Short mmCIF file of C-alpha atoms in Angstrom, two decimals:
data_model
loop_
_atom_site.label_atom_id
_atom_site.label_comp_id
_atom_site.label_asym_id
_atom_site.label_seq_id
_atom_site.Cartn_x
_atom_site.Cartn_y
_atom_site.Cartn_z
CA MET A 1 13.72 39.03 -28.32
CA THR A 2 14.11 38.16 -24.45
CA ALA A 3 17.50 39.81 -24.51
CA TRP A 4 17.09 42.35 -22.23
CA LEU A 5 14.90 40.30 -20.02
CA LYS A 6 16.59 40.01 -16.75
CA GLU A 7 16.15 37.76 -13.74
CA ARG A 8 17.21 38.84 -10.03
CA PHE A 9 19.12 36.49 -7.98
CA LEU A 10 20.27 35.85 -4.33
CA LEU A 11 23.22 34.21 -3.48
CA GLU A 12 24.12 32.75 0.12
CA GLY A 13 26.97 30.63 1.22
CA LEU A 14 30.65 31.25 2.68
CA MET A 15 32.50 33.43 0.82
CA PRO A 16 29.99 34.05 -2.07
CA GLU A 17 32.33 35.86 -4.39
CA ARG A 18 33.95 32.36 -5.18
CA ALA A 19 30.35 31.22 -6.40
CA LEU A 20 30.39 34.54 -8.48
CA LEU A 21 33.83 33.68 -10.19
CA ARG A 22 32.48 30.32 -11.36
CA LEU A 23 29.57 31.92 -12.98
CA ARG A 24 31.45 33.67 -14.98
CA ARG A 25 33.79 31.07 -15.91
CA ALA A 26 30.82 29.69 -17.51
CA ASP A 27 30.38 32.65 -19.42
CA ILE A 28 27.62 34.30 -17.95
CA PRO A 29 27.31 37.81 -17.68
CA LEU A 30 26.56 39.28 -14.43
CA PHE A 31 24.65 42.74 -14.07
CA HIS A 32 24.07 44.77 -10.97
CA VAL A 33 26.26 43.05 -8.68
CA LYS A 34 25.95 44.19 -4.87
CA LYS A 35 26.93 42.83 -1.43
CA THR A 36 24.17 43.14 1.27
CA GLU A 37 25.82 41.25 3.76
CA LYS A 38 29.15 39.12 4.37
CA SER A 39 27.15 35.82 3.09
CA ARG A 40 24.92 37.19 0.90
CA ILE A 41 25.11 38.76 -2.55
CA LEU A 42 22.42 40.35 -5.23
CA PHE A 43 23.20 39.56 -9.05
CA SER A 44 21.30 39.64 -12.42
CA VAL A 45 21.38 37.66 -15.27
CA LYS A 46 20.19 37.35 -18.56
CA LYS A 47 16.81 35.36 -18.96
CA LYS A 48 18.56 33.09 -21.31
CA ASP A 49 21.10 32.16 -18.78
CA VAL A 50 18.55 31.29 -15.76
CA GLU A 51 18.80 27.96 -16.31
CA LYS A 52 22.88 27.63 -16.43
CA VAL A 53 23.00 29.31 -13.02
CA PHE A 54 20.61 26.81 -11.85
CA ALA A 55 22.67 24.15 -13.63
CA ILE A 56 25.68 24.94 -11.63
CA TYR A 57 24.15 25.75 -8.66
CA PRO A 58 20.90 23.17 -8.32
CA ASN A 59 18.13 24.45 -5.70
CA MET A 60 18.09 21.51 -3.54
CA CYS A 61 17.02 21.50 0.23
CA TYR A 62 20.35 20.28 1.05
CA ASN A 63 22.46 23.15 -0.27
CA LYS A 64 22.46 25.06 2.54
CA PRO A 65 25.20 27.60 3.67
CA ASP A 66 26.26 26.17 7.29
CA ASN A 67 26.92 22.83 5.13
CA GLY A 68 29.81 24.61 2.81
CA ALA A 69 27.63 24.78 -0.08
CA TYR A 70 25.71 27.61 -1.78
CA ARG A 71 22.03 28.18 -2.43
CA VAL A 72 21.12 30.29 -5.25
CA LYS A 73 17.42 31.79 -5.04
CA SER A 74 15.32 33.75 -7.76
CA LEU A 75 13.85 36.73 -7.09
CA GLY A 76 12.13 37.10 -10.01
CA ALA A 77 12.13 39.48 -13.20
CA THR A 78 13.94 42.84 -13.26
CA GLY A 79 13.53 46.04 -15.29
CA LEU A 80 10.84 45.65 -18.18
CA GLY A 81 11.18 42.06 -17.40
CA LYS A 82 8.85 42.74 -14.36
CA TYR A 83 6.02 44.42 -15.97
CA ALA A 84 6.36 42.04 -19.18
CA GLU A 85 5.79 38.87 -16.48
CA LYS A 86 3.03 40.69 -14.69
CA ALA A 87 1.03 41.69 -17.72
CA LYS A 88 1.29 37.89 -18.90
CA ARG A 89 0.37 36.95 -15.69
CA ARG A 90 -2.84 38.88 -15.69
CA VAL A 91 -3.80 37.45 -18.87
CA GLY A 92 -3.00 34.06 -18.27
CA PHE A 93 -5.29 34.58 -14.88
CA LEU A 94 -8.21 35.43 -16.81
CA LEU A 95 -7.79 32.71 -19.30
CA GLY A 96 -6.71 30.05 -16.70
CA GLY A 97 -10.10 31.30 -14.69
CA LEU A 98 -12.27 30.64 -17.31
CA LEU A 99 -10.60 27.37 -18.07
CA GLY A 100 -10.21 25.67 -15.01
CA LEU A 101 -14.33 26.80 -14.44
CA SER A 102 -15.10 24.66 -17.55
CA LEU A 103 -12.70 21.77 -16.39
CA VAL A 104 -14.03 21.73 -12.61
CA LEU A 105 -17.50 21.23 -14.37
CA ALA A 106 -16.62 18.78 -17.16
CA SER A 107 -14.56 16.94 -14.36
CA GLU A 108 -17.14 16.10 -11.88
CA PRO A 109 -17.27 12.75 -11.82
CA LEU A 110 -13.45 12.30 -12.18
CA VAL A 111 -11.10 10.95 -9.58
CA PHE A 112 -7.65 12.72 -9.37
CA THR A 113 -6.23 10.86 -6.18
CA MET A 114 -6.65 9.08 -3.18
CA ASP A 115 -6.48 10.01 0.60
CA PHE A 116 -5.68 7.12 2.81
CA VAL A 117 -7.19 7.61 6.87
CA GLY A 118 -5.95 5.78 9.67
CA THR A 119 -3.59 3.69 7.87
CA ASP A 120 -1.66 3.13 4.47
CA VAL A 121 0.16 0.29 5.10
CA TYR A 122 -2.03 -1.55 2.43
CA ALA A 123 -2.10 1.21 -0.01
CA ARG A 124 -0.74 -1.35 -2.63
CA GLU A 125 -3.71 -3.80 -1.72
CA VAL A 126 -6.35 -0.94 -1.92
CA TYR A 127 -5.35 0.63 -5.47
CA GLN A 128 -5.39 -3.15 -6.60
CA ALA A 129 -8.85 -3.04 -5.49
CA PHE A 130 -10.14 -0.34 -6.80
CA ASP A 131 -8.40 -1.16 -10.50
CA GLU A 132 -10.19 -4.46 -10.18
CA ALA A 133 -13.66 -2.52 -9.29
CA GLY A 134 -13.27 -0.18 -12.59
CA VAL A 135 -11.81 2.68 -10.29
CA SER A 136 -8.35 4.46 -11.27
CA SER A 137 -6.80 7.94 -11.07
CA PHE A 138 -8.37 10.19 -13.64
CA GLY A 139 -10.77 7.96 -14.31
CA VAL A 140 -14.50 8.07 -13.83
CA TYR A 141 -15.84 7.09 -10.38
CA ARG A 142 -18.23 4.12 -10.48
CA LYS A 143 -20.55 4.47 -7.84
CA GLY A 144 -22.18 1.23 -5.82
CA LYS A 145 -18.78 -0.52 -6.08
CA GLU A 146 -17.82 0.55 -2.27
CA ASP A 147 -19.00 -2.39 -0.65
CA ILE A 148 -17.28 -4.75 -3.16
CA ILE A 149 -13.83 -3.30 -2.46
CA CYS A 150 -14.55 -2.48 1.58
CA ALA A 151 -14.94 -6.70 1.07
CA LYS A 152 -11.99 -7.17 -0.37
CA LEU A 153 -10.11 -4.96 1.68
CA LEU A 154 -11.62 -6.51 5.14
CA ALA A 155 -10.45 -9.48 3.98
CA LEU A 156 -6.51 -8.77 4.53
CA GLU A 157 -4.77 -9.77 8.02
CA GLY A 158 -5.50 -7.60 10.86
CA VAL A 159 -8.41 -4.93 8.80
CA GLU A 160 -11.41 -4.39 11.26
CA TYR A 161 -12.82 -1.62 9.95
CA CYS A 162 -13.29 -0.15 6.04
CA SER A 163 -14.79 2.84 4.48
CA VAL A 164 -14.81 4.35 0.78
CA GLN A 165 -16.59 7.89 0.01
CA LYS A 166 -15.99 10.07 -2.70
CA ILE A 167 -15.49 13.77 -1.74
CA GLY A 168 -15.17 16.20 -4.75
CA HIS A 169 -11.87 14.82 -7.14
CA ARG A 170 -10.47 12.50 -4.01
CA VAL A 171 -11.79 8.96 -2.45
CA ALA A 172 -10.73 9.17 0.86
CA VAL A 173 -10.29 5.23 1.87
CA ASP A 174 -10.63 5.07 5.73
CA MET A 175 -8.87 1.87 6.95
CA ARG A 176 -8.31 0.99 10.60
CA LEU A 177 -6.02 -2.16 11.83
CA SER A 178 -7.15 -4.33 15.18
CA PRO A 179 -4.96 -3.09 18.05
CA PHE A 180 -4.74 -6.98 18.90
CA PRO A 181 -1.72 -8.48 15.99
CA SER A 182 -2.69 -12.08 14.70
CA THR A 183 -0.13 -14.51 15.93
CA ARG A 184 1.86 -16.45 12.92
CA THR A 185 2.66 -20.19 13.02
CA GLU A 186 5.96 -20.72 11.93
CA THR A 187 6.73 -23.91 10.05
CA GLY A 188 9.54 -26.31 8.98
CA VAL A 189 12.26 -27.73 10.88
CA MET A 190 13.41 -26.28 14.53
CA GLN A 191 17.28 -24.88 13.77
CA ALA A 192 19.50 -23.91 16.53
CA LYS A 193 20.34 -19.98 16.43
CA HIS A 194 23.21 -20.90 18.75
CA GLU A 195 26.32 -22.91 19.61
CA GLY A 196 26.30 -24.87 23.08
CA GLU A 197 24.67 -27.60 25.22
CA ILE A 198 21.34 -28.23 25.30
CA VAL A 199 19.98 -27.60 29.28
CA ALA A 200 15.93 -27.91 29.08
CA MET A 201 13.67 -28.79 26.14
CA THR A 202 10.15 -29.38 25.80
CA VAL A 203 8.84 -30.26 22.83
CA LEU A 204 4.53 -30.05 23.09
CA ARG A 205 4.52 -30.84 19.19
CA GLY A 206 7.34 -32.40 17.02
CA SER A 207 9.78 -34.93 17.41
CA PRO A 208 12.93 -33.74 19.40
CA LEU A 209 16.22 -34.79 17.31
CA LYS A 210 18.43 -34.16 20.27
CA LYS A 211 18.28 -34.70 24.17
CA ILE A 212 19.25 -32.54 27.16
CA GLY A 213 23.14 -32.83 27.45
CA ASP A 214 23.93 -32.68 23.27
CA ARG A 215 26.03 -30.03 21.97
CA VAL A 216 24.49 -28.22 19.24
CA ARG A 217 26.20 -26.20 15.87
CA LEU A 218 24.41 -23.30 14.76
CA GLY A 219 22.00 -24.30 12.15
CA GLU A 220 21.82 -27.60 13.28
CA ALA A 221 17.91 -29.41 13.90
CA LEU A 222 16.70 -29.48 16.73
CA VAL A 223 13.06 -30.51 16.38
CA GLY A 224 11.60 -32.03 13.65
CA ASN A 225 7.82 -31.11 11.96
CA TRP A 226 6.68 -34.52 11.72
CA PHE A 227 5.76 -37.24 14.62
CA SER A 228 5.52 -40.75 13.79
CA THR A 229 2.62 -42.89 13.97
CA GLU A 230 2.41 -46.40 15.64
CA GLU A 231 1.96 -48.24 11.96
CA GLY A 232 5.44 -46.45 11.35
CA GLY A 233 4.36 -43.69 9.30
CA GLN A 234 4.82 -39.56 9.75
CA VAL A 235 2.49 -36.79 10.05
CA ARG A 236 3.44 -33.18 9.46
CA VAL A 237 2.57 -30.79 12.30
CA GLU A 238 3.44 -27.49 12.97
CA ILE A 239 6.07 -27.19 15.86
CA ILE A 240 5.29 -26.03 19.19
CA ALA A 241 8.64 -26.45 21.48
CA ARG A 242 11.27 -24.29 24.01
CA VAL A 243 14.65 -25.20 23.88
CA CYS A 244 17.55 -23.51 26.54
CA ILE A 245 21.31 -23.95 25.05
CA ALA A 246 24.35 -22.95 27.51
CA CYS A 247 26.84 -21.32 25.18
CA THR A 248 30.08 -19.66 25.89
CA TYR A 249 31.35 -16.12 24.26
CA GLU A 250 34.70 -15.19 24.07
CA ALA A 251 36.49 -12.05 22.70
CA ILE A 252 39.71 -10.02 22.24
CA VAL A 253 38.50 -5.85 23.51
CA GLU A 254 40.47 -2.97 23.49
CA ALA A 255 39.34 -1.11 26.93
CA GLU A 256 40.79 0.98 29.10
CA ASP A 257 39.78 -1.44 32.36
CA GLU A 258 38.06 -4.76 32.95
CA GLU A 259 33.96 -2.66 33.53
CA SER A 260 34.74 -1.58 30.18
CA ALA A 261 36.05 -4.58 28.62
CA PHE A 262 32.85 -6.46 29.56
CA ALA A 263 30.27 -3.64 28.86
CA LYS A 264 31.85 -3.87 25.13
CA ALA A 265 31.10 -7.74 25.05
CA TYR A 266 27.93 -7.63 26.63
CA LEU A 267 26.77 -5.10 23.93
CA ALA A 268 28.69 -6.78 20.89
CA LEU A 269 26.47 -10.44 22.16
CA GLY A 270 23.20 -8.83 22.03
CA PHE A 271 21.44 -10.53 24.86
CA SER A 272 17.67 -10.96 24.01
CA PRO A 273 15.11 -10.68 27.31
CA ASP A 274 15.32 -14.17 27.72
CA ASP A 275 18.90 -14.78 28.25
CA LYS A 276 20.84 -14.76 31.35
CA THR A 277 24.52 -14.97 32.06
CA THR A 278 25.96 -17.83 34.11
CA GLY A 279 29.82 -16.83 34.60
CA THR A 280 32.55 -14.25 33.25
CA LYS A 281 36.03 -14.26 33.27
CA ILE A 282 38.37 -11.28 32.23
CA GLU A 283 42.18 -11.27 31.97
CA LYS A 284 44.39 -8.56 30.77
CA ASN A 285 46.88 -9.08 27.48
CA GLY A 286 48.66 -6.39 27.20
CA GLU A 287 46.85 -3.53 25.56
CA THR A 288 43.79 -5.64 25.54
CA TYR A 289 41.44 -7.65 27.40
CA ARG A 290 40.12 -11.67 27.06
CA VAL A 291 36.53 -11.53 28.12
CA LYS A 292 34.71 -15.16 28.60
CA ILE A 293 30.81 -14.92 29.00
CA GLU A 294 28.91 -18.18 30.04
CA TYR A 295 25.18 -17.35 29.43
CA GLN A 296 22.01 -19.61 28.69
CA THR A 297 19.77 -18.81 25.72
CA VAL A 298 16.27 -19.84 25.19
CA GLU A 299 14.81 -20.92 21.75
CA THR A 300 11.39 -21.18 20.84
CA LEU A 301 9.20 -22.36 17.69
CA ASN A 302 5.60 -21.25 17.97
CA PHE A 303 5.41 -21.70 21.54
#
């Protein structure tokens, strides 16, 4: 019954004739083909072939002509099919309006979605708190649970303000985080993140496992998370320590000159704000440069 119904399409892209050829090879009959611009062609297909067109040229946001692909856009039904669709829309609009009105009246107590105001970093925890209070999407909103939900959310790290309010079929969750981040204490043994020689060491809490002048390897323990008692026992503590290590970095770099070679090596080294160079040496080696950088880096734990 839908054989006489047709739908109009706009095809855009470089050399759109190739796109039409691909449609013809897929046994899709084309009607009313008209080239309006160099990169645009209008054409119609039978209603039953619409899905085939979109299967070949999906309507995706990245299918842009300037990317060398093709973009196909439906312009709606043509001919008698256009009037048939209008008639269906009018009847559907009337029935939909009546049905919508009845649904609105019946769904007033329901919750359809949640709006996050301020921040949504704790979205998972918010949904969990609502589920525990018996409130979920497309469920009945239970009044009187707002204080319980807010209390759970205020217990999260960094949350200084929270409010819950139902507006229509939505629940607005307003959460604000403190502008002053809370500090987190790291636990465990302090391990070296660089290889070199210790030139300075300050340990306010914990047991030093190395001393100034010792060489350390990457991952080697620097400070233990304990202190020894007079009775010979050990007590676990959270380390507070700062260690300065003298390191050497060497690399073979391809560059046009010494300045470029040093810049490449410096970037590859990845200096932190507390690092400082103590010496550099650059030697030309054929087409490459041998770069040696001596520097001092500072490692801290809860310091």
